[in-house]
Short mmCIF file of C-alpha atoms and ligand atoms in Angstrom, two decimals:
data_model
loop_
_atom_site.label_atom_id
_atom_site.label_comp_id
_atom_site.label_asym_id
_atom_site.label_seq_id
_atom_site.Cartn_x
_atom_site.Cartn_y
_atom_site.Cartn_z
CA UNK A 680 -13.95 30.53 -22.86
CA UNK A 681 -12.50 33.16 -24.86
CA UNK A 682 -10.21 30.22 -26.39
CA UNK A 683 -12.86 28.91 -28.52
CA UNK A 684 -14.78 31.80 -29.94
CA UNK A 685 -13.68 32.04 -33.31
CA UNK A 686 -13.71 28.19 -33.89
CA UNK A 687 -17.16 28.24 -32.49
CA UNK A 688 -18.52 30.90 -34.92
CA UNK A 689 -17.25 29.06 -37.75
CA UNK A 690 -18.77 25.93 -36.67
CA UNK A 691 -22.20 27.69 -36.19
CA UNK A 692 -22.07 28.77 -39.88
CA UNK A 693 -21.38 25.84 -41.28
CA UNK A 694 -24.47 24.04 -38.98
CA UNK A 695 -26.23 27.24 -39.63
CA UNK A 696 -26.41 26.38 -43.60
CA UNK A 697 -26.76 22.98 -43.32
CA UNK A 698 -29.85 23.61 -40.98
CA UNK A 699 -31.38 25.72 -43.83
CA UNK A 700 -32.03 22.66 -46.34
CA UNK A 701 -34.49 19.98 -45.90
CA UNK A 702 -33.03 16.68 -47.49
CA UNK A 703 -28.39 16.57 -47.75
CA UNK A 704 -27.27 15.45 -50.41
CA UNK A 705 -23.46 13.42 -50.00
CA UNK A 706 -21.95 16.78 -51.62
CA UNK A 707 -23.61 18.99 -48.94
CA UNK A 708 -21.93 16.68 -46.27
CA UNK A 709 -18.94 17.02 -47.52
CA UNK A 710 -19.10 20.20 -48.23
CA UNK A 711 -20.06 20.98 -44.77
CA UNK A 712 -17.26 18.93 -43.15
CA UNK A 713 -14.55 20.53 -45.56
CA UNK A 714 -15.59 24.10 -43.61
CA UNK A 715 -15.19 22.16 -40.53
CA UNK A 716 -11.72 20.72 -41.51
CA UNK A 717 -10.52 24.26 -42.28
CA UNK A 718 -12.30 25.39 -38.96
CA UNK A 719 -10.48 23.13 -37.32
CA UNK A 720 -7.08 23.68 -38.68
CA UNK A 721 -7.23 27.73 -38.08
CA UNK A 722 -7.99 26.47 -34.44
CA UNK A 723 -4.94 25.24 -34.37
CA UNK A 724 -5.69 21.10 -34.09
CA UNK A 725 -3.13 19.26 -35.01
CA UNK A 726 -3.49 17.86 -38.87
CA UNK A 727 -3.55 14.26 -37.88
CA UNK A 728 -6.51 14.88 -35.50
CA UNK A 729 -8.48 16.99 -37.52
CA UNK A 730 -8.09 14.35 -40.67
CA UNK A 731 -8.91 11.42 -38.14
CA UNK A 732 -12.05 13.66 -36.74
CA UNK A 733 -13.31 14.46 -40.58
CA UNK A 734 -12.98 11.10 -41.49
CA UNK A 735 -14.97 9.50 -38.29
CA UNK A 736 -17.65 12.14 -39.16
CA UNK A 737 -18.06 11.53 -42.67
CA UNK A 738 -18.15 7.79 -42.37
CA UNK A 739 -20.70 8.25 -40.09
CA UNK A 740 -22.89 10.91 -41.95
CA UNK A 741 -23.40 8.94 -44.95
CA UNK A 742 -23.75 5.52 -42.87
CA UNK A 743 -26.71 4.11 -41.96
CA UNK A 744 -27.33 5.74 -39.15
CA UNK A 745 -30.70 7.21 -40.06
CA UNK A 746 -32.58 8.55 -36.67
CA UNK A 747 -36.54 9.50 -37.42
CA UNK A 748 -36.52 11.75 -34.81
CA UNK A 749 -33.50 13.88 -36.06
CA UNK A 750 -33.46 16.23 -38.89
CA UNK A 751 -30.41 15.39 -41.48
CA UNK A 752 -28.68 18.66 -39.87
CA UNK A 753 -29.74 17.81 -36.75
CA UNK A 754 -27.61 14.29 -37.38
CA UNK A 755 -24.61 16.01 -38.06
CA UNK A 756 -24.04 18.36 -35.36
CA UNK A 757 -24.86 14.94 -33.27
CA UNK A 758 -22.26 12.84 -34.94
CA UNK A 759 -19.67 15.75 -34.53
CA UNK A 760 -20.85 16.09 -31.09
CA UNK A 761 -19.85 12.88 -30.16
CA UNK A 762 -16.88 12.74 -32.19
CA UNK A 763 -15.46 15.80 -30.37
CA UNK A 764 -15.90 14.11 -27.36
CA UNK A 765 -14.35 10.82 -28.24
CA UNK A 766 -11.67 13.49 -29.55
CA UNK A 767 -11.42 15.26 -26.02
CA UNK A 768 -11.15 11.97 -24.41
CA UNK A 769 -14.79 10.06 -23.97
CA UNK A 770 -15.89 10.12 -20.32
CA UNK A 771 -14.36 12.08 -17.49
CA UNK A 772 -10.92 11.39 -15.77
CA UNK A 773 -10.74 11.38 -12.42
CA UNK A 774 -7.69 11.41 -10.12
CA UNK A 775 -6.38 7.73 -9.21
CA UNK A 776 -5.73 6.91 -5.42
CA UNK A 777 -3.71 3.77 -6.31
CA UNK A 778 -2.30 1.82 -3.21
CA UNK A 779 -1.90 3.11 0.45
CA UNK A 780 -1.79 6.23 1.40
CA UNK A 781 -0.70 8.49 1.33
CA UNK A 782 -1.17 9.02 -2.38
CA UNK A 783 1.71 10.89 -4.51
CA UNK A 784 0.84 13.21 -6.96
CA UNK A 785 3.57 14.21 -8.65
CA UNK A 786 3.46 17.59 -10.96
CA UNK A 787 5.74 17.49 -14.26
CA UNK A 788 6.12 20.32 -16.95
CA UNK A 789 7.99 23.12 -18.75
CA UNK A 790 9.31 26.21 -16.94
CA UNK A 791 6.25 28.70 -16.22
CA UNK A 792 3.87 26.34 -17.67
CA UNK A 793 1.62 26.69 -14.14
CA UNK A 794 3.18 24.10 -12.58
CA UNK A 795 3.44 25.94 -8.93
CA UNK A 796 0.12 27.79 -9.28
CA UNK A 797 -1.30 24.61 -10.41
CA UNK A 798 -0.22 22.76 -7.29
CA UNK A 799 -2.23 24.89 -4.70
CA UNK A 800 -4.91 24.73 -7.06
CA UNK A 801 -4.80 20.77 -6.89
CA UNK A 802 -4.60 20.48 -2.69
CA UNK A 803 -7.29 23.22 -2.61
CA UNK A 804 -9.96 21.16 -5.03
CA UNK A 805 -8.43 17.94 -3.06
CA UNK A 806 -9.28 19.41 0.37
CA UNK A 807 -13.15 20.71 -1.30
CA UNK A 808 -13.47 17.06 -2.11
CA UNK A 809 -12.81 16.15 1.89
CA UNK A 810 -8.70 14.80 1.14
CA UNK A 811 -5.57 15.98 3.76
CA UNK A 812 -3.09 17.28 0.86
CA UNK A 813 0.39 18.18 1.69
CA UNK A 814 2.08 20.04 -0.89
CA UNK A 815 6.01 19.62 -1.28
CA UNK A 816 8.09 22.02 -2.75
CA UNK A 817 10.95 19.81 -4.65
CA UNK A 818 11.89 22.71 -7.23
CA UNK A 819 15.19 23.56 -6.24
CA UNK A 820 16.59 24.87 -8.70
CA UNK A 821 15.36 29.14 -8.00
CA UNK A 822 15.29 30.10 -4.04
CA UNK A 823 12.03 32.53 -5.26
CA UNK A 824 9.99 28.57 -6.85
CA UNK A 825 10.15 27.32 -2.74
CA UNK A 826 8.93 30.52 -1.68
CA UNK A 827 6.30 30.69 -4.34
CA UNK A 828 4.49 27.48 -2.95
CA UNK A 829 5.16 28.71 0.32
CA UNK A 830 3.36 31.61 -0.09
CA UNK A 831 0.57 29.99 -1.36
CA UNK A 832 0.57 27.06 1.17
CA UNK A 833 -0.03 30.21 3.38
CA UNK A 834 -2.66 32.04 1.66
CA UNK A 835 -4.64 28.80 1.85
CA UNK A 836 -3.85 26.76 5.16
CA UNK A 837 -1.94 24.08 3.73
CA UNK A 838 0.79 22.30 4.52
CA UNK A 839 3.55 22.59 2.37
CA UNK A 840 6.66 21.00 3.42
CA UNK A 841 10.18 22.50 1.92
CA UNK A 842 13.63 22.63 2.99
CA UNK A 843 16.56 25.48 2.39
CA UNK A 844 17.87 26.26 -1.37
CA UNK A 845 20.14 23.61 -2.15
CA UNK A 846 18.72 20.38 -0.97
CA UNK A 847 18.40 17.59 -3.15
CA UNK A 848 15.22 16.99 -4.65
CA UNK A 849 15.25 13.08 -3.65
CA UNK A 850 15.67 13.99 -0.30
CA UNK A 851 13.60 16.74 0.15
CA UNK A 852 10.96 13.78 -1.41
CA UNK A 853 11.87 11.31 1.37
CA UNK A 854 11.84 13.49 4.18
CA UNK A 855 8.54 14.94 2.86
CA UNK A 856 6.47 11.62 2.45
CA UNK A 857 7.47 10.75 6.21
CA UNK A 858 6.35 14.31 6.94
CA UNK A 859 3.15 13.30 5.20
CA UNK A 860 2.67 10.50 7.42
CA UNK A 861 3.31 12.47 10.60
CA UNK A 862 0.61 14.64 9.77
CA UNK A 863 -1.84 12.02 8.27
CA UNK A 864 -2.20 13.78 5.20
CA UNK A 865 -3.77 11.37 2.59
CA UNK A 866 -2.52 12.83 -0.84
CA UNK A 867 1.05 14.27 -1.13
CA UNK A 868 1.21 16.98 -4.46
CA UNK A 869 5.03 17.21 -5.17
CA UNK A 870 6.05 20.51 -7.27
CA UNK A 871 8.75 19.69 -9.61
CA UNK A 872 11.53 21.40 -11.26
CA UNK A 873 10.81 22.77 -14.97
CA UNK A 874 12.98 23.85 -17.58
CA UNK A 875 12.59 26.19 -20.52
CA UNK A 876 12.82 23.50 -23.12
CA UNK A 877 13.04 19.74 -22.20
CA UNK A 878 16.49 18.04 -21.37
CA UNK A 879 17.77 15.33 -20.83
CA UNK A 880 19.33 16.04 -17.27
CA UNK A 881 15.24 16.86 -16.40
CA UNK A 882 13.66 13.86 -17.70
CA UNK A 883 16.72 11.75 -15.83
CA UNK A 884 16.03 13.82 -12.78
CA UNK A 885 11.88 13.36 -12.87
CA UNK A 886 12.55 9.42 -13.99
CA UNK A 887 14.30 8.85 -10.78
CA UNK A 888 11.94 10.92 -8.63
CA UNK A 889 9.23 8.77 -10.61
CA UNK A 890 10.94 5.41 -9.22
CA UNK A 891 11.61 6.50 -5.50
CA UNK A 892 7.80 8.14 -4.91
CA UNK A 893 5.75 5.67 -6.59
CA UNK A 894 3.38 8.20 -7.34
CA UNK A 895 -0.66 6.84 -8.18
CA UNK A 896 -0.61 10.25 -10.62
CA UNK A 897 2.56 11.51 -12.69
CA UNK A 898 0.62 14.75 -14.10
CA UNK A 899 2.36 17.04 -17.08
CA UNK A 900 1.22 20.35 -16.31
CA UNK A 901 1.09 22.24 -19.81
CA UNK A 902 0.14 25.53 -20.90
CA UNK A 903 -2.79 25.84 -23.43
CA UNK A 904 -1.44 28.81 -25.17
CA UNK A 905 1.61 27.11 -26.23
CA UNK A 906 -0.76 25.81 -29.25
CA UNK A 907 1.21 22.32 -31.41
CA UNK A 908 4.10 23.41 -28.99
CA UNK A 909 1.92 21.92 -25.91
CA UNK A 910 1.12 18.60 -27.65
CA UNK A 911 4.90 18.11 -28.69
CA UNK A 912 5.63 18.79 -24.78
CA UNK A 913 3.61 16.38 -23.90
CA UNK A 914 4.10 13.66 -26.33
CA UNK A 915 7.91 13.65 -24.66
CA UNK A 916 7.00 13.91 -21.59
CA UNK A 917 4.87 10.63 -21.78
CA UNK A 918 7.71 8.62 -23.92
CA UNK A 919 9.74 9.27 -20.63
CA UNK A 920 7.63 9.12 -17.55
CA UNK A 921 4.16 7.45 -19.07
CA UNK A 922 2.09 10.18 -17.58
CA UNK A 923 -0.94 9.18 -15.89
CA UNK A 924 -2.94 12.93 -16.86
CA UNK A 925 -2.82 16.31 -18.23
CA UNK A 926 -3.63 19.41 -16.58
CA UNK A 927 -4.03 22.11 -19.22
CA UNK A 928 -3.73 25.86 -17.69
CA UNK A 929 -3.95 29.35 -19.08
CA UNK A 930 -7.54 27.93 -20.81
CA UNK A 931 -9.04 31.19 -19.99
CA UNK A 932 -6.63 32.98 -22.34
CA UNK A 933 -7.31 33.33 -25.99
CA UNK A 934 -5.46 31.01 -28.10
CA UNK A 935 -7.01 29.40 -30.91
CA UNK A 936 -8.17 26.25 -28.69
CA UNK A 937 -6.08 23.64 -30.60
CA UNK A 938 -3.77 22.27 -28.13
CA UNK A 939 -6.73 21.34 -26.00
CA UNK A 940 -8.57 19.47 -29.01
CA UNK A 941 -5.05 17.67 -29.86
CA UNK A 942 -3.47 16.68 -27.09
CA UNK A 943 -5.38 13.98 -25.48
CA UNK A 944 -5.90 12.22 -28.95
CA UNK A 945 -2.17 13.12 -29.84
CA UNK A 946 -0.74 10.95 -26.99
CA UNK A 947 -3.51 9.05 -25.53
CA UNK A 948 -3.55 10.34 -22.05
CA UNK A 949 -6.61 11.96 -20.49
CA UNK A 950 -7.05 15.58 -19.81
CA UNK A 951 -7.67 15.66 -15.85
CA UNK A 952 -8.20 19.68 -14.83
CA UNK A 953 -7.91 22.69 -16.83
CA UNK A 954 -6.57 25.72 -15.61
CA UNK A 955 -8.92 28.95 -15.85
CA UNK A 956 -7.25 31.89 -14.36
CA UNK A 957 -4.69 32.91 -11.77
CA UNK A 958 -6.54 32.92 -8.54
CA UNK A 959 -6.10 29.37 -7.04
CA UNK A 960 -9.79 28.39 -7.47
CA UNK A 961 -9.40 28.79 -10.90
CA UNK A 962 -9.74 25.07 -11.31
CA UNK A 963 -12.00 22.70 -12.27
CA UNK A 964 -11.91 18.69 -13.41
CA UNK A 965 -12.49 18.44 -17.09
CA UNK A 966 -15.70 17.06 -18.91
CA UNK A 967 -15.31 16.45 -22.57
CA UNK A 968 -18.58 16.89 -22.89
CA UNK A 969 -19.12 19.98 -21.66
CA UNK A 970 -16.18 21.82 -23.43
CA UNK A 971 -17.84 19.56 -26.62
CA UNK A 972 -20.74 21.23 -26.45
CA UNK A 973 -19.19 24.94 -25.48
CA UNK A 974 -16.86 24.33 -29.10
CA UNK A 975 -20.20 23.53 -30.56
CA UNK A 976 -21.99 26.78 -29.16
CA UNK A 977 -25.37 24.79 -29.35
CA UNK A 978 -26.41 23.78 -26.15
CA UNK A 979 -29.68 23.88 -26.57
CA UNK A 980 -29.86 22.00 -30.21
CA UNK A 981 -28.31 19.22 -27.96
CA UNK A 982 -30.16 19.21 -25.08
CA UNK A 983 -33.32 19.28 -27.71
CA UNK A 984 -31.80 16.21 -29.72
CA UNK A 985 -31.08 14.87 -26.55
CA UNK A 986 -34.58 15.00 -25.44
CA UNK A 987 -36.30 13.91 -28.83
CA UNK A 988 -34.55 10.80 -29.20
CA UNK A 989 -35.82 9.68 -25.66
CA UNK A 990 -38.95 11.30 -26.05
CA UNK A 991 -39.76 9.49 -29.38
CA UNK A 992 -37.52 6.95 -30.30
CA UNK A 993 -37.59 4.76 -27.64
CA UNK A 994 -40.75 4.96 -25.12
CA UNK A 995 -43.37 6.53 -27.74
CA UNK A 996 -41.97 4.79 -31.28
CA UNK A 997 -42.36 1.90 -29.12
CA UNK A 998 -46.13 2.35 -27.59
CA UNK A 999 -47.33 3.41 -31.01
CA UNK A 1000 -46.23 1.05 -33.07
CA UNK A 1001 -47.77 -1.70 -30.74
CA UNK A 1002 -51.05 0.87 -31.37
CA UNK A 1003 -50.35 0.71 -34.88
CA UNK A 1004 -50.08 -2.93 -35.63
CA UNK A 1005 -53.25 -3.49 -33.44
CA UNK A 1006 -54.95 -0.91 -35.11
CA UNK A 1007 -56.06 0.90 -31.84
CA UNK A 1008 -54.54 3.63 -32.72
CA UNK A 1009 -56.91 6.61 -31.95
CA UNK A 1010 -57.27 10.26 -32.08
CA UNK A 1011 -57.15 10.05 -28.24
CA UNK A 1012 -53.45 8.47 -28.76
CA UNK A 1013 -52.63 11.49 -31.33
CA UNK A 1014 -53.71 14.11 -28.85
CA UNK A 1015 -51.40 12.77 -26.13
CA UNK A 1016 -48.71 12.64 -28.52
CA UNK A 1017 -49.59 16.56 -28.82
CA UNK A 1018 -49.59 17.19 -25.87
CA UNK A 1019 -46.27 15.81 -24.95
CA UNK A 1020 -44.95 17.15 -27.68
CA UNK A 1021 -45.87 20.60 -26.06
CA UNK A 1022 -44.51 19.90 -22.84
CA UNK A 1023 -41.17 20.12 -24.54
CA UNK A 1024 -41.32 23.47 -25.35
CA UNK A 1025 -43.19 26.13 -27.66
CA UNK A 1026 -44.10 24.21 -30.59
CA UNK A 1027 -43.35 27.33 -33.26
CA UNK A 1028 -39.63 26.49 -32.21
CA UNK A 1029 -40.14 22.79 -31.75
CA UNK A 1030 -41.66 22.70 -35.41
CA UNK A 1031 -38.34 24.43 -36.52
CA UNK A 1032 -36.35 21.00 -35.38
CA UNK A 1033 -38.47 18.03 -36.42
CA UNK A 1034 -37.57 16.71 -39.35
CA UNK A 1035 -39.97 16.96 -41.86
CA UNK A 1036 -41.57 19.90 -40.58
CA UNK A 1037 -39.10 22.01 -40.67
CA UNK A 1038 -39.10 23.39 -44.25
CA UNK A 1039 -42.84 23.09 -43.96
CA UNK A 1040 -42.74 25.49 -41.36
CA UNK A 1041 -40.03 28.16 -42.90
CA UNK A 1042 -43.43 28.89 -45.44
CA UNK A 1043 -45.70 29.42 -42.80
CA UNK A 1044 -46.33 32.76 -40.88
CA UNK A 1045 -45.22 32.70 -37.48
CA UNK A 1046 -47.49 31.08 -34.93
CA UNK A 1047 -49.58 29.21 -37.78
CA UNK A 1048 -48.14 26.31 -36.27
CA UNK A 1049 -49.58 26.73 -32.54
CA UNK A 1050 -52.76 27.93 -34.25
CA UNK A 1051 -53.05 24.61 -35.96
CA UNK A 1052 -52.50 22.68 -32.94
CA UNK A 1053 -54.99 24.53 -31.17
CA UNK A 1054 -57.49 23.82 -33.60
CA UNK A 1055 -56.79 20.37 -33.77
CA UNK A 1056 -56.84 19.92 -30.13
CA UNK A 1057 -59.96 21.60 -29.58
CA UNK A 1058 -61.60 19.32 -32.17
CA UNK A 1059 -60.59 16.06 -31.12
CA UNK A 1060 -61.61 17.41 -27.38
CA UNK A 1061 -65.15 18.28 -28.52
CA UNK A 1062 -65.55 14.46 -29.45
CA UNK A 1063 -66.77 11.65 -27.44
CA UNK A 1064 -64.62 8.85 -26.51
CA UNK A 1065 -66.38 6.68 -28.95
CA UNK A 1066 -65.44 9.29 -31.99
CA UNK A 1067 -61.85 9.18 -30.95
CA UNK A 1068 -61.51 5.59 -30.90
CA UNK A 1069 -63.68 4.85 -34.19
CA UNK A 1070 -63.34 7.81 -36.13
CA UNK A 1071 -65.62 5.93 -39.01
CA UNK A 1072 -69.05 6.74 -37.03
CA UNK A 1073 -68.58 10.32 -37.23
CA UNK A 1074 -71.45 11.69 -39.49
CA UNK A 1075 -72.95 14.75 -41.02
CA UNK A 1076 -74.72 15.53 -37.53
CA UNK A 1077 -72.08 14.45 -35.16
CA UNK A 1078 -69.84 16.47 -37.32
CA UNK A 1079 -71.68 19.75 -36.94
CA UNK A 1080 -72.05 19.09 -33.68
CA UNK A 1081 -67.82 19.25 -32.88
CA UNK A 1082 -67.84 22.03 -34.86
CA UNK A 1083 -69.88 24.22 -32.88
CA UNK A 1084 -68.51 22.19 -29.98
CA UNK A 1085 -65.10 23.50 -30.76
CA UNK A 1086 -66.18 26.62 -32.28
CA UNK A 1087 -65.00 25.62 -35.69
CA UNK A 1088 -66.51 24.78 -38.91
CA UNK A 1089 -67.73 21.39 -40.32
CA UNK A 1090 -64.83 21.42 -43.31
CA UNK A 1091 -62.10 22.51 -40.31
CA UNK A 1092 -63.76 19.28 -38.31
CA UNK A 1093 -63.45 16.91 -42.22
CA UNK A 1094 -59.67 18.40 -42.83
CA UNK A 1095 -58.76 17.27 -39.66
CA UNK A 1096 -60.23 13.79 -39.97
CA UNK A 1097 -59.02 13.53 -43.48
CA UNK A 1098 -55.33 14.20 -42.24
CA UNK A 1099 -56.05 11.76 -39.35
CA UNK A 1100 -56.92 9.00 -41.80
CA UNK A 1101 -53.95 9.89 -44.36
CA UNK A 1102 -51.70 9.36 -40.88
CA UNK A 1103 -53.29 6.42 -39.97
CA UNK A 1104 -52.62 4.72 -43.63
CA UNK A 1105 -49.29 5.66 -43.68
CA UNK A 1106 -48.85 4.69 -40.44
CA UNK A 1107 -49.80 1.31 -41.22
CA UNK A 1108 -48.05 0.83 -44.39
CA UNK A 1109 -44.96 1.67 -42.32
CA UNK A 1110 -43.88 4.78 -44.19
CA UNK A 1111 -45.09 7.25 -41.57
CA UNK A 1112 -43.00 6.79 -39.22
CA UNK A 1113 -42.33 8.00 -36.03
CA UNK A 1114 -45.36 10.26 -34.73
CA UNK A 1115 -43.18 13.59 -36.18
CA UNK A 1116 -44.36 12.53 -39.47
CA UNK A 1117 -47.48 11.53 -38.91
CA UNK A 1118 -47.61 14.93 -37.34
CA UNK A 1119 -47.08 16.47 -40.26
CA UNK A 1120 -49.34 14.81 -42.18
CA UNK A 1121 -51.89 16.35 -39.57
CA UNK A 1122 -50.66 19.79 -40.64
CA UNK A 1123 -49.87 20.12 -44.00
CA UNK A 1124 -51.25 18.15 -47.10
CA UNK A 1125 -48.80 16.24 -48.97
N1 GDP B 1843 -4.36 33.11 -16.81
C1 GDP B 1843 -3.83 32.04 -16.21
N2 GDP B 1843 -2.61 32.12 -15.69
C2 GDP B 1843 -2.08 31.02 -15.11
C3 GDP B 1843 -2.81 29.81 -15.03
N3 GDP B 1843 -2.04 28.90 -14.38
C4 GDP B 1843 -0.87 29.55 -14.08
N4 GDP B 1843 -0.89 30.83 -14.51
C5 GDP B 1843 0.18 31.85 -14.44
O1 GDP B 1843 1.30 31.38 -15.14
C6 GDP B 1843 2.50 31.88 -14.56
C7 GDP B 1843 3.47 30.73 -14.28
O2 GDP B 1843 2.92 29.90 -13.25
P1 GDP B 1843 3.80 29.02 -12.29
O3 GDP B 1843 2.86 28.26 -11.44
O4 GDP B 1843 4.82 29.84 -11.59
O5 GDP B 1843 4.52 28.07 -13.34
P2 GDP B 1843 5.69 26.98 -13.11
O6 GDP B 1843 6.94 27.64 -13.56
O7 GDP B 1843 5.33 25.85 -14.01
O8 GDP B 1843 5.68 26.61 -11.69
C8 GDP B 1843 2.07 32.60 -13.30
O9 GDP B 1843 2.03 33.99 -13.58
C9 GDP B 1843 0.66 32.07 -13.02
O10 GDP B 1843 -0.14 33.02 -12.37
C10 GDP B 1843 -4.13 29.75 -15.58
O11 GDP B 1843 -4.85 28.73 -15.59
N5 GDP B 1843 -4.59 30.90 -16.16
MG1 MG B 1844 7.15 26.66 -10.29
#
């Protein structure tokens, strides 16, 4: 979405730096979130939001929340993360089918805010998802907004129901929901008048429409390229009808993004669909998360934090502490860990992420890391069982012997056992930590 580019490249510096140091400091926090704050004000978010978004971040940054698996950086592009989508509105919204049917949704919003186009959008996705939508055309204030949905009713193989220029709005409504009926159509989508700027004589007119349809969904259509102008639009709106969604349009444009990040927060009411072109099946529901982690630009740092905290906070923390205080824990148990460690991707680049190993790796040459592993592993394979479990018996002879077994020397065979051991004592005094450390200590000398 071309509406979030530049905020995204400035949010990918500022995660970009913080990535590049081992250990933050409180000042490189807040450092950090002061770029974001300005990043988020050029976006255009509204001030209130972005001060409310710094502030959850921070307080969670220097918190307790500390996460073994997770690099410090790593942390913070979580916590903003999941910040930005508590900001967009949590969990997705999905249309209400309150009551009998046939449900009324009923389409509120500014003059050529997409309020029309929007509508055929809305019975098309309704009739993908197996619904009977009528549309009803109940803007008559222009002769050209009837034909309009007409048109478009056509183009698709809907029903729209309207009557001539000049009927009343109310009872082109009444006429239309017994219409409805008739046809056994299961959602009705009503397409309002608009105005240029909001009046009184509109909000009177929608408020009565409001009482007479009982509609499950009052949605403000509003157009994302108005910027602050969109989230005043639809702070009104909702102080007059209590709107049940949003449907922002014109997302695919290029705005600066920060009518979308305000607006649900702004006024409290979810973001349903977003608009992403003209064609009518330029639709789709809205996932906070998903435009969370488009903002972000790092889909693959989350999907990767994502995985690490399952893969070793809970199952494997768990198993190997058990190991740990029993004091079975074996080289057999540190070449699984390896190995799963592998099977989540290329372990030059998974190196990169865990914490710890990360600035260890930045010194290394590239590859030195896989190398290492591959020594390791073929060590620990050219042992029995017995060695693995009870490293102690391993000798002078049984030492040469893995060496040639793995084609390595008898000092690669005693570094790796010495690291081993180091691990193991940490691990046991508690300080190791989760296996990414005691990885390390595999790796590198302290
Ligand atoms: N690029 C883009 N254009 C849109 C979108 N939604 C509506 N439009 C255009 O916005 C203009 C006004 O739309 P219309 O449905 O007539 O607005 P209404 O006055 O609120 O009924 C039309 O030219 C639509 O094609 C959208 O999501 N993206
Ligand atoms: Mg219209």
């Amino acid at each position: 979405m071309a509406m979030f580019e530049s905020l995204t490249e400035k949010l990918s510096k500022v995660f970009y730096k913080l990535g590049s140091r081992g250990k933050l400091s409180e000042k490189d926090v807040d450092d950090a979130l002061r770029e974001v704050r300005l990043a988020l004000l050029e976006a255009d978010v509204n001030f209130k939001v972005v001060k409310d978004f710094v502030s959850r971040v921070r307080e969670r940054s220097v918190g307790a929340e500390v996460r073994q698996s997770l690099t410090p950086a790593q942390q913070i592009i979580k916590i903003v993360n999941e910040e930005l989508i508590a900001t967009l509105g949590g969990t997705q919204s999905q249309l209400a089918a309150g009551g009998h049917p046939p449900h009324v949704a009923m389409l509120v919003g500014l003059h050529g805010g997409g309020k029309t186009t929007t509508a055929a959008k809305l019975a098309l996705h309704l009739r993908h998802t197996g619904q009977r939508p009528l549309l009803v055309a109940a803007d008559n204030r222009r002769p050209a907004a009837i034909e309009q949905l007409v048109t478009l009713g056509k183009q698709l193989d809907m029903p729209v129901y309207s009557e001539a220029y000049g009927a009343l709005p109310r009872d082109i409504c009444a006429r239309a929901l017994s219409k409805a009926k008739e046809l056994a159509t299961n959602w009705v989508i009503v397409d309002t008048a608009g105005r240029l700027q909001i009046d009184e004589a509109l909000m009177e007119e929608l408020a009565a429409l409001k009482r007479q349809l009982k509609p499950s969904e009052v949605l403000l259509v509003v157009d994302a390229m108005t910027g602050q102008d969109a989230v005043q639009v639809a702070s009104e709106f909702h102080s007059r009808l209590s709107l049940t969604g949003l449907i922002l349009t014109k997302m695919d444009g290029d705005a600066r993004g920060g009518a979308a990040l305000s607006v649900r927060w702004v006024t409290g009411v979810p973001i349903k669909f977003i608009g992403i072109g003209e064609k009518v099946d330029a639709f789709e529901p809205f996932y906070p998360d998903r435009l969370a982690s488009r903002i972000l630009g790092m889909g693959d740092m989350l999907t990767f934090i994502e995985k690490a905290e399952k893969t070793f906070d809970q199952k494997q923390a768990k198993e190997l502490e058990k190991k740990v205080r029993t004091a079975t824990f074996g080289l057999d148990d540190f070449l699984a860990q390896l190995k799963e460690i592998r099977k989540m991707g290329s372990l030059d680049q998974l190196v990169e992420m865990i914490p710890g190993l990360s600035q260890a790796a930045g010194q290394l040459p590239e590859g030195a890391a896989e190398e290492q592993l591959k020594k390791v592993e073929a060590i620990i394979l050219s042992m029995t069982p017995e060695e693995r479990q009870n490293p102690a018996i391993i000798d002078g002879s049984r030492r040469r012997r893995i060496a040639r077994g793995s084609g390595l020397t008898p000092q690669d065979v005693n570094q790796v056992l010495n690291r081993f051991r180091q691990t193991q004592k940490l691990m046991k005094m508690g300080i190791g930590g989760k296996l990414p450390r005691g990885l390390k200590g595999m790796f590198y000398s302290r």
